[in-house]
CSV table of C-alpha atoms and ligand atoms in Angstrom, one decimal:
chain,number,residue,atom,x,y,z
A,1,UNK,CA,109.5,164.6,32.6
A,2,UNK,CA,113.3,163.7,31.8
A,3,UNK,CA,114.0,163.2,28.1
A,4,UNK,CA,116.9,160.7,27.6
A,5,UNK,CA,118.6,164.2,26.1
A,6,UNK,CA,119.1,165.9,29.0
A,7,UNK,CA,122.1,165.3,31.2
A,8,UNK,CA,121.9,162.7,34.2
A,9,UNK,CA,119.4,163.5,37.3
A,10,UNK,CA,117.7,166.3,36.6
A,11,UNK,CA,115.3,167.7,38.7
A,12,UNK,CA,112.2,168.2,36.8
A,13,UNK,CA,109.2,166.7,38.6
A,14,UNK,CA,107.9,163.2,38.3
A,15,UNK,CA,104.3,161.9,38.8
A,16,UNK,CA,104.2,160.2,42.4
A,17,UNK,CA,101.1,159.3,44.7
A,18,UNK,CA,101.2,160.9,47.5
A,19,UNK,CA,99.8,159.6,51.3
A,20,UNK,CA,98.7,163.4,52.8
A,21,UNK,CA,96.5,161.9,55.4
A,22,UNK,CA,95.9,158.4,57.0
A,23,UNK,CA,93.1,156.4,55.1
A,24,UNK,CA,92.7,159.6,52.8
A,25,UNK,CA,93.0,158.9,49.3
A,26,UNK,CA,96.0,159.0,47.7
A,27,UNK,CA,96.5,161.9,45.2
A,28,UNK,CA,98.7,161.9,42.2
A,29,UNK,CA,101.5,165.0,42.4
A,30,UNK,CA,104.2,165.9,40.4
A,31,UNK,CA,107.1,165.6,43.0
A,32,UNK,CA,110.7,166.7,42.6
A,33,UNK,CA,113.3,163.5,43.2
A,34,UNK,CA,116.7,164.5,44.5
A,35,UNK,CA,119.5,162.1,42.4
A,36,UNK,CA,121.2,159.6,44.3
A,37,UNK,CA,123.7,159.9,46.9
A,38,UNK,CA,126.5,157.7,47.9
A,39,UNK,CA,125.8,153.8,47.6
A,40,UNK,CA,121.9,155.1,46.6
A,41,UNK,CA,120.2,154.7,43.1
A,42,UNK,CA,117.7,156.2,41.6
A,43,UNK,CA,115.2,153.6,39.8
A,44,UNK,CA,112.4,154.1,36.8
A,45,UNK,CA,109.6,152.1,38.2
A,46,UNK,CA,107.1,150.6,35.4
A,47,UNK,CA,105.2,148.3,37.8
A,48,UNK,CA,104.0,148.4,40.6
A,49,UNK,CA,102.0,145.7,42.3
A,50,UNK,CA,99.9,146.6,45.9
A,51,UNK,CA,100.5,145.0,48.9
A,52,UNK,CA,98.4,144.5,52.1
A,53,UNK,CA,101.1,146.4,54.1
A,54,UNK,CA,100.8,149.4,52.0
A,55,UNK,CA,97.3,149.6,53.2
A,56,UNK,CA,98.0,149.1,56.8
A,57,UNK,CA,100.8,151.9,56.6
A,58,UNK,CA,98.2,154.1,54.6
A,59,UNK,CA,95.6,154.0,57.0
A,60,UNK,CA,97.6,153.5,60.1
A,61,UNK,CA,95.9,151.6,62.5
A,62,UNK,CA,97.7,150.0,64.6
A,63,UNK,CA,101.4,151.4,63.3
A,64,UNK,CA,103.6,154.8,63.9
A,65,UNK,CA,102.0,157.3,61.4
A,66,UNK,CA,104.3,159.2,59.0
A,67,UNK,CA,102.8,161.3,56.5
A,68,UNK,CA,103.1,162.7,53.9
A,69,UNK,CA,104.5,159.4,52.9
A,70,UNK,CA,105.0,158.0,49.3
A,71,UNK,CA,103.9,154.2,49.8
A,72,UNK,CA,104.7,151.6,47.4
A,73,UNK,CA,107.4,148.2,48.3
A,74,UNK,CA,106.6,145.4,46.0
A,75,UNK,CA,107.7,147.1,41.8
A,76,UNK,CA,109.5,146.1,38.9
A,77,UNK,CA,111.7,148.6,37.3
A,78,UNK,CA,114.7,150.0,35.4
A,79,UNK,CA,117.7,151.6,36.9
A,80,UNK,CA,118.2,155.1,35.6
A,81,UNK,CA,121.3,156.0,37.5
A,82,UNK,CA,123.2,155.2,40.4
A,83,UNK,CA,125.0,157.1,43.5
A,84,UNK,CA,128.6,157.3,45.0
A,85,UNK,CA,130.6,153.7,45.8
A,86,UNK,CA,127.5,151.9,43.5
A,87,UNK,CA,129.6,148.7,41.4
A,88,UNK,CA,127.1,146.4,40.8
A,89,UNK,CA,124.3,147.8,39.0
A,90,UNK,CA,124.9,150.0,35.9
A,91,UNK,CA,121.9,152.0,34.1
A,92,UNK,CA,119.5,149.9,31.9
A,93,UNK,CA,119.6,146.9,34.4
A,94,UNK,CA,116.3,145.9,35.6
A,95,UNK,CA,115.9,145.8,39.6
A,96,UNK,CA,113.3,144.3,42.3
A,97,UNK,CA,112.9,147.1,45.0
A,98,UNK,CA,113.0,144.6,48.6
A,99,UNK,CA,111.9,146.8,52.1
A,100,UNK,CA,114.9,144.6,53.5
A,101,UNK,CA,118.2,145.0,52.3
A,102,UNK,CA,121.5,143.0,52.5
A,103,UNK,CA,124.3,145.1,52.2
A,104,UNK,CA,126.5,141.9,52.4
A,105,UNK,CA,129.2,143.0,55.2
A,106,UNK,CA,127.3,142.7,58.4
A,107,UNK,CA,127.4,138.9,60.1
A,108,UNK,CA,123.6,138.5,59.1
A,109,UNK,CA,124.7,139.0,55.9
A,110,UNK,CA,127.6,136.6,56.0
A,111,UNK,CA,125.7,134.0,57.9
A,112,UNK,CA,123.9,131.4,55.7
A,113,UNK,CA,121.1,130.7,58.3
A,114,UNK,CA,119.7,135.0,58.7
A,115,UNK,CA,118.5,137.4,56.2
A,116,UNK,CA,117.9,140.2,58.7
A,117,UNK,CA,120.6,142.5,57.4
A,118,UNK,CA,122.4,144.9,60.4
A,119,UNK,CA,122.1,147.9,58.6
A,120,UNK,CA,119.4,147.6,55.8
A,121,UNK,CA,116.4,145.3,57.7
A,122,UNK,CA,113.0,146.9,57.6
A,123,UNK,CA,112.1,149.4,59.4
A,124,UNK,CA,109.0,151.3,59.2
A,125,UNK,CA,109.1,154.2,61.0
A,126,UNK,CA,111.9,155.8,58.8
A,127,UNK,CA,111.1,157.7,56.3
A,128,UNK,CA,114.7,159.2,55.1
A,129,UNK,CA,117.6,157.3,53.4
A,130,UNK,CA,120.1,156.0,56.0
A,131,UNK,CA,123.3,158.2,54.4
A,132,UNK,CA,122.0,161.9,55.4
A,133,UNK,CA,118.9,160.9,57.3
A,134,UNK,CA,117.3,162.9,54.5
A,135,UNK,CA,114.2,162.6,51.8
A,136,UNK,CA,115.2,162.2,48.5
A,137,UNK,CA,110.9,163.4,47.4
A,138,UNK,CA,109.6,167.0,48.0
A,139,UNK,CA,107.3,168.9,46.6
A,140,UNK,CA,107.4,173.0,46.4
A,141,UNK,CA,110.9,172.1,49.0
A,142,UNK,CA,109.4,170.4,51.6
A,143,UNK,CA,110.1,167.1,52.3
A,144,UNK,CA,107.7,163.7,51.6
A,145,UNK,CA,109.0,160.5,53.4
A,146,UNK,CA,110.1,157.3,51.9
A,147,UNK,CA,108.5,154.0,52.9
A,148,UNK,CA,110.5,150.8,54.0
A,149,UNK,CA,112.8,152.2,51.8
A,150,UNK,CA,111.4,151.6,48.7
A,151,UNK,CA,108.5,154.3,47.6
A,152,UNK,CA,107.7,152.9,44.5
A,153,UNK,CA,104.4,154.4,44.2
A,154,UNK,CA,106.3,157.1,42.0
A,155,UNK,CA,107.6,157.1,38.5
A,156,UNK,CA,111.5,158.0,39.6
A,157,UNK,CA,112.5,156.6,43.2
A,158,UNK,CA,115.7,156.1,44.9
A,159,UNK,CA,117.0,153.3,46.7
A,160,UNK,CA,119.9,151.8,48.5
A,161,UNK,CA,122.1,149.7,46.6
A,162,UNK,CA,121.5,146.2,48.7
A,163,UNK,CA,118.0,147.2,48.5
A,164,UNK,CA,117.2,145.8,45.3
A,165,UNK,CA,117.8,142.5,43.7
A,166,UNK,CA,119.1,142.5,40.2
A,167,UNK,CA,117.0,140.5,37.7
A,168,UNK,CA,117.1,138.5,35.0
A,169,UNK,CA,116.1,141.3,31.6
A,170,UNK,CA,114.1,138.7,30.2
A,171,UNK,CA,111.6,138.6,32.7
A,172,UNK,CA,108.3,140.5,32.1
A,173,UNK,CA,108.4,143.1,34.7
A,174,UNK,CA,104.9,143.3,35.3
A,175,UNK,CA,104.4,139.8,36.6
A,176,UNK,CA,107.9,139.5,38.7
A,177,UNK,CA,107.1,142.4,40.2
A,178,UNK,CA,105.1,140.8,42.6
A,179,UNK,CA,108.3,138.4,44.1
A,180,UNK,CA,109.2,142.2,44.9
A,181,UNK,CA,107.4,141.3,48.7
A,182,UNK,CA,104.4,139.4,49.3
A,183,UNK,CA,105.6,136.0,47.1
A,184,UNK,CA,108.7,135.3,47.9
A,185,UNK,CA,107.7,136.1,51.8
A,186,UNK,CA,104.9,133.2,51.7
A,187,UNK,CA,106.4,131.0,49.5
A,188,UNK,CA,109.5,130.9,51.0
A,189,UNK,CA,108.1,131.1,54.8
A,190,UNK,CA,107.2,127.1,53.7
A,191,UNK,CA,109.8,126.4,51.0
A,192,UNK,CA,113.4,127.8,53.9
A,193,UNK,CA,111.8,127.9,57.3
A,194,UNK,CA,108.6,125.6,57.7
A,195,UNK,CA,110.4,122.9,55.1
A,196,UNK,CA,107.3,120.3,55.2
A,197,UNK,CA,108.1,117.3,53.7
A,198,UNK,CA,106.8,114.9,51.4
A,199,UNK,CA,103.6,114.2,52.6
A,200,UNK,CA,103.4,116.4,55.2
A,201,UNK,CA,99.9,118.5,56.3
A,202,UNK,CA,100.6,122.1,56.0
A,203,UNK,CA,98.0,125.0,57.4
A,204,UNK,CA,97.6,128.2,56.2
A,205,UNK,CA,96.7,130.7,58.1
A,206,UNK,CA,95.2,133.4,56.0
A,207,UNK,CA,94.4,133.5,52.6
A,208,UNK,CA,95.4,136.0,51.1
A,209,UNK,CA,98.6,136.4,48.6
A,210,UNK,CA,101.0,135.7,51.4
A,211,UNK,CA,99.1,133.2,52.6
A,212,UNK,CA,98.3,131.3,49.1
A,213,UNK,CA,102.5,131.4,48.2
A,214,UNK,CA,102.9,129.8,51.3
A,215,UNK,CA,100.0,127.1,50.2
A,216,UNK,CA,102.0,127.0,46.7
A,217,UNK,CA,105.4,126.0,48.8
A,218,UNK,CA,103.0,123.4,50.2
A,219,UNK,CA,102.6,122.6,47.2
A,220,UNK,CA,105.8,122.4,45.6
A,221,UNK,CA,107.2,120.3,48.4
A,222,UNK,CA,104.6,118.1,48.0
A,223,UNK,CA,102.6,118.0,51.0
A,224,UNK,CA,99.1,115.5,51.1
A,225,UNK,CA,96.9,118.1,52.6
A,226,UNK,CA,97.2,121.3,53.2
A,227,UNK,CA,94.2,123.2,55.6
A,228,UNK,CA,93.6,126.7,54.7
A,229,UNK,CA,92.0,129.0,57.9
A,230,UNK,CA,90.0,131.9,57.0
A,231,UNK,CA,88.0,134.1,57.8
A,232,UNK,CA,86.4,134.4,54.5
A,233,UNK,CA,84.4,131.2,53.3
A,234,UNK,CA,84.9,133.5,49.8
A,235,UNK,CA,88.5,132.3,49.3
A,236,UNK,CA,88.1,128.3,49.6
A,237,UNK,CA,87.4,128.7,45.8
A,238,UNK,CA,90.4,130.2,44.7
A,239,UNK,CA,92.7,129.3,47.3
A,240,UNK,CA,92.2,125.2,45.4
A,241,UNK,CA,94.2,126.5,42.4
A,242,UNK,CA,97.2,127.3,45.1
A,243,UNK,CA,97.0,123.4,46.3
A,244,UNK,CA,94.7,124.3,49.1
A,245,UNK,CA,92.6,120.8,50.0
A,246,UNK,CA,90.4,122.0,53.0
A,247,UNK,CA,88.9,125.0,54.6
A,248,UNK,CA,88.5,125.6,58.0
A,249,UNK,CA,86.4,129.3,58.7
A,250,UNK,CA,87.1,129.4,62.4
A,251,UNK,CA,83.3,131.4,62.7
A,252,UNK,CA,82.0,128.4,62.1
A,253,UNK,CA,83.0,127.0,65.4
A,254,UNK,CA,82.0,127.5,68.8
A,255,UNK,CA,85.9,126.4,70.4
A,256,UNK,CA,89.5,127.2,69.6
A,257,UNK,CA,90.4,127.0,65.8
A,258,UNK,CA,93.6,124.7,67.2
A,259,UNK,CA,91.1,121.9,68.5
A,260,UNK,CA,89.5,122.2,65.5
A,261,UNK,CA,92.8,121.4,63.2
A,262,UNK,CA,94.0,119.0,65.9
A,263,UNK,CA,91.0,116.5,65.3
A,264,UNK,CA,90.9,116.8,61.6
A,265,UNK,CA,95.0,115.7,61.8
A,266,UNK,CA,94.6,113.6,64.2
A,267,UNK,CA,96.7,115.5,66.9
A,268,UNK,CA,97.7,118.3,65.0
A,269,UNK,CA,99.2,119.5,61.6
A,270,UNK,CA,103.1,118.8,60.6
A,271,UNK,CA,104.3,122.9,59.9
A,272,UNK,CA,101.6,125.7,60.3
A,273,UNK,CA,102.3,129.2,58.2
A,274,UNK,CA,100.7,131.8,59.8
A,275,UNK,CA,100.2,134.8,57.4
A,276,UNK,CA,97.3,136.9,58.8
A,277,UNK,CA,99.0,139.2,61.2
A,278,UNK,CA,96.4,138.9,63.7
A,279,UNK,CA,98.5,137.8,66.8
A,280,UNK,CA,95.0,134.9,68.3
A,281,UNK,CA,95.5,133.8,64.7
A,282,UNK,CA,99.4,133.0,65.7
A,283,UNK,CA,98.7,131.8,69.1
A,284,UNK,CA,96.3,129.6,67.1
A,285,UNK,CA,99.2,128.7,64.4
A,286,UNK,CA,101.5,127.5,66.9
A,287,UNK,CA,98.3,125.5,69.2
A,288,UNK,CA,97.6,123.4,65.9
A,289,UNK,CA,101.2,122.2,65.2
A,290,UNK,CA,101.5,118.2,66.5
A,291,UNK,CA,103.6,117.7,69.3
A,292,UNK,CA,106.2,116.2,69.2
A,293,UNK,CA,107.6,117.3,65.4
A,294,UNK,CA,105.5,120.3,65.0
A,295,UNK,CA,106.7,123.3,63.7
A,296,UNK,CA,104.6,126.6,63.0
A,297,UNK,CA,106.0,130.0,61.2
A,298,UNK,CA,104.6,133.2,61.3
A,299,UNK,CA,105.0,135.6,59.0
A,300,UNK,CA,101.9,138.6,59.3
A,301,UNK,CA,103.9,142.2,60.6
A,302,UNK,CA,101.7,142.3,63.5
A,303,UNK,CA,100.2,145.3,65.4
A,304,UNK,CA,102.6,147.5,67.0
A,305,UNK,CA,101.4,147.0,70.6
A,306,UNK,CA,100.6,142.3,70.3
A,307,UNK,CA,101.8,139.7,72.8
A,308,UNK,CA,101.8,135.9,71.9
A,309,UNK,CA,100.8,134.6,74.8
A,310,UNK,CA,101.1,130.5,74.9
A,311,UNK,CA,101.7,128.1,77.7
A,312,UNK,CA,105.3,126.5,78.3
A,313,UNK,CA,104.1,123.5,78.2
A,314,UNK,CA,102.9,123.4,74.2
A,315,UNK,CA,107.3,124.1,73.7
A,316,UNK,CA,108.5,121.6,76.2
A,317,UNK,CA,106.3,119.3,74.3
A,318,UNK,CA,107.8,119.7,71.3
A,319,UNK,CA,105.9,121.9,69.3
A,320,UNK,CA,108.6,124.7,67.3
A,321,UNK,CA,107.8,128.4,67.0
A,322,UNK,CA,109.5,130.3,64.1
A,323,UNK,CA,109.7,134.2,62.4
A,324,UNK,CA,110.5,135.0,59.1
A,325,UNK,CA,110.9,138.2,57.5
A,326,UNK,CA,110.8,138.0,53.7
A,327,UNK,CA,110.7,134.4,53.6
A,328,UNK,CA,114.6,133.8,54.6
A,329,UNK,CA,115.5,135.3,51.3
A,330,UNK,CA,118.6,137.1,51.0
A,331,UNK,CA,117.2,139.8,48.5
A,332,UNK,CA,120.7,140.2,46.2
A,333,UNK,CA,122.2,137.1,46.8
A,334,UNK,CA,118.3,135.1,46.3
A,335,UNK,CA,115.8,136.7,44.7
A,336,UNK,CA,117.3,136.8,41.1
A,337,UNK,CA,117.0,132.9,41.5
A,338,UNK,CA,113.2,132.8,42.6
A,339,UNK,CA,112.8,135.1,39.2
A,340,UNK,CA,114.3,131.6,37.7
A,341,UNK,CA,111.9,129.5,39.3
A,342,UNK,CA,109.4,131.3,37.3
A,343,UNK,CA,111.6,132.0,33.9
A,344,UNK,CA,111.7,128.3,33.8
A,345,UNK,CA,107.7,127.6,35.0
A,346,UNK,CA,108.5,125.8,38.7
A,347,UNK,CA,107.0,129.1,40.2
A,348,UNK,CA,103.4,130.2,38.6
A,349,UNK,CA,102.6,134.2,39.1
A,350,UNK,CA,99.9,134.7,36.9
A,351,UNK,CA,97.4,133.3,39.0
A,352,UNK,CA,98.4,135.6,41.5
A,353,UNK,CA,97.3,138.8,39.8
A,354,UNK,CA,93.6,139.2,39.2
A,355,UNK,CA,93.7,143.0,38.5
A,356,UNK,CA,95.3,145.9,36.9
A,357,UNK,CA,94.6,149.7,36.7
A,358,UNK,CA,97.1,152.4,35.6
A,359,UNK,CA,98.4,154.1,37.6
A,360,UNK,CA,96.5,158.1,37.3
A,361,UNK,CA,93.4,154.9,39.1
A,362,UNK,CA,95.8,154.0,41.4
A,363,UNK,CA,93.4,154.3,44.4
A,364,UNK,CA,90.6,151.6,42.7
A,365,UNK,CA,94.0,148.9,43.9
A,366,UNK,CA,93.5,149.8,47.1
A,367,UNK,CA,89.9,149.6,47.2
A,368,UNK,CA,90.4,146.1,45.8
A,369,UNK,CA,92.5,145.3,48.3
A,370,UNK,CA,90.3,146.7,51.2
A,371,UNK,CA,87.4,144.7,49.3
A,372,UNK,CA,88.9,141.4,49.7
A,373,UNK,CA,88.3,141.6,46.0
A,374,UNK,CA,91.8,140.9,45.0
A,375,UNK,CA,94.8,139.2,45.0
A,376,UNK,CA,96.5,141.3,43.5
A,377,UNK,CA,96.7,144.2,41.7
A,378,UNK,CA,99.3,145.6,39.2
A,379,UNK,CA,99.5,149.6,38.4
A,380,UNK,CA,101.3,150.0,35.8
A,381,UNK,CA,103.0,153.0,35.6
A,382,UNK,CA,102.9,154.3,32.1
A,383,UNK,CA,100.2,155.3,29.6
B,1,ZN,ZN1,104.5,143.9,51.1
B,2,ZN,ZN1,124.1,143.5,55.7
């Protein structure tokens, strides 16, 4: 471990949870974390929050396997040191790492409409840093791959400056770390993309953390009916806390769920938000919106072979299909403001946090997620 009296960027080992193979328990290892290079920042991670995408890439089902790898992308930490060219962050700044970035220079970053930066948009297959195509993690000289530019399951990580949101240092990192991915993704998908007006009916497909955050966005927007769709009936009770008013389990019907929803809502919902990542749910989420004005928003990350299929007349009749990454938030420009919404009590985060484990027991967090027990499990990095 580094001590504060040592010169910056010592090369001592730090604890990291390494995924050596698909689906095998993560192993806490001492790894070397290299100093930050040009436009990079080394961050001391204090809290992680497990997101389902970590589990997907750990299982590597429907995704390209890349191992050994340090997963983790929903976290909060403190800047330890900065590399060449980094001007906006200094040691001690509180930051949320984000899996998609904002370079502030490309056409996307300059557009008010887009948040998919040309340089730093999510790339799940890249396991190295952009600057030199190398990893900053190693064990006994052998590189360990990064994950979505964040790799936060480590006491220290190296992140491109464009993937770090500098936030209010008074914000509790063990709470606001959940804004680093899932909660912002769902909340923003509703508020920034679906944009339901007051009194709307909104369907939310998938009542995991992202779906519940989408429901929270609908509640904050003043939706009159929020229909939760999930295959697990145990999720409904919990979902009521997030404003979900009705529940539909597709397993209870022998016809497509879009027909069931259309019947419940006199022709379809005004808005739908899809948060399951399953292709059939994506199609249902589109086909269940009302003709003439309905808007469906896809949020879940699909498997690499997924194909979206619907009849073109569904579009001709005035339905709109949209998709969004990270709730259309620009990480550096917008996330500090979402943290302020929490600080001003406009957005509640505590209800998303159902479990907490020390870093040494990180595999328990994966179990809770796989068993469908947790919404968010906080992983405390320090003893
Ligand atoms: Zn995530
Ligand atoms: Zn950019």
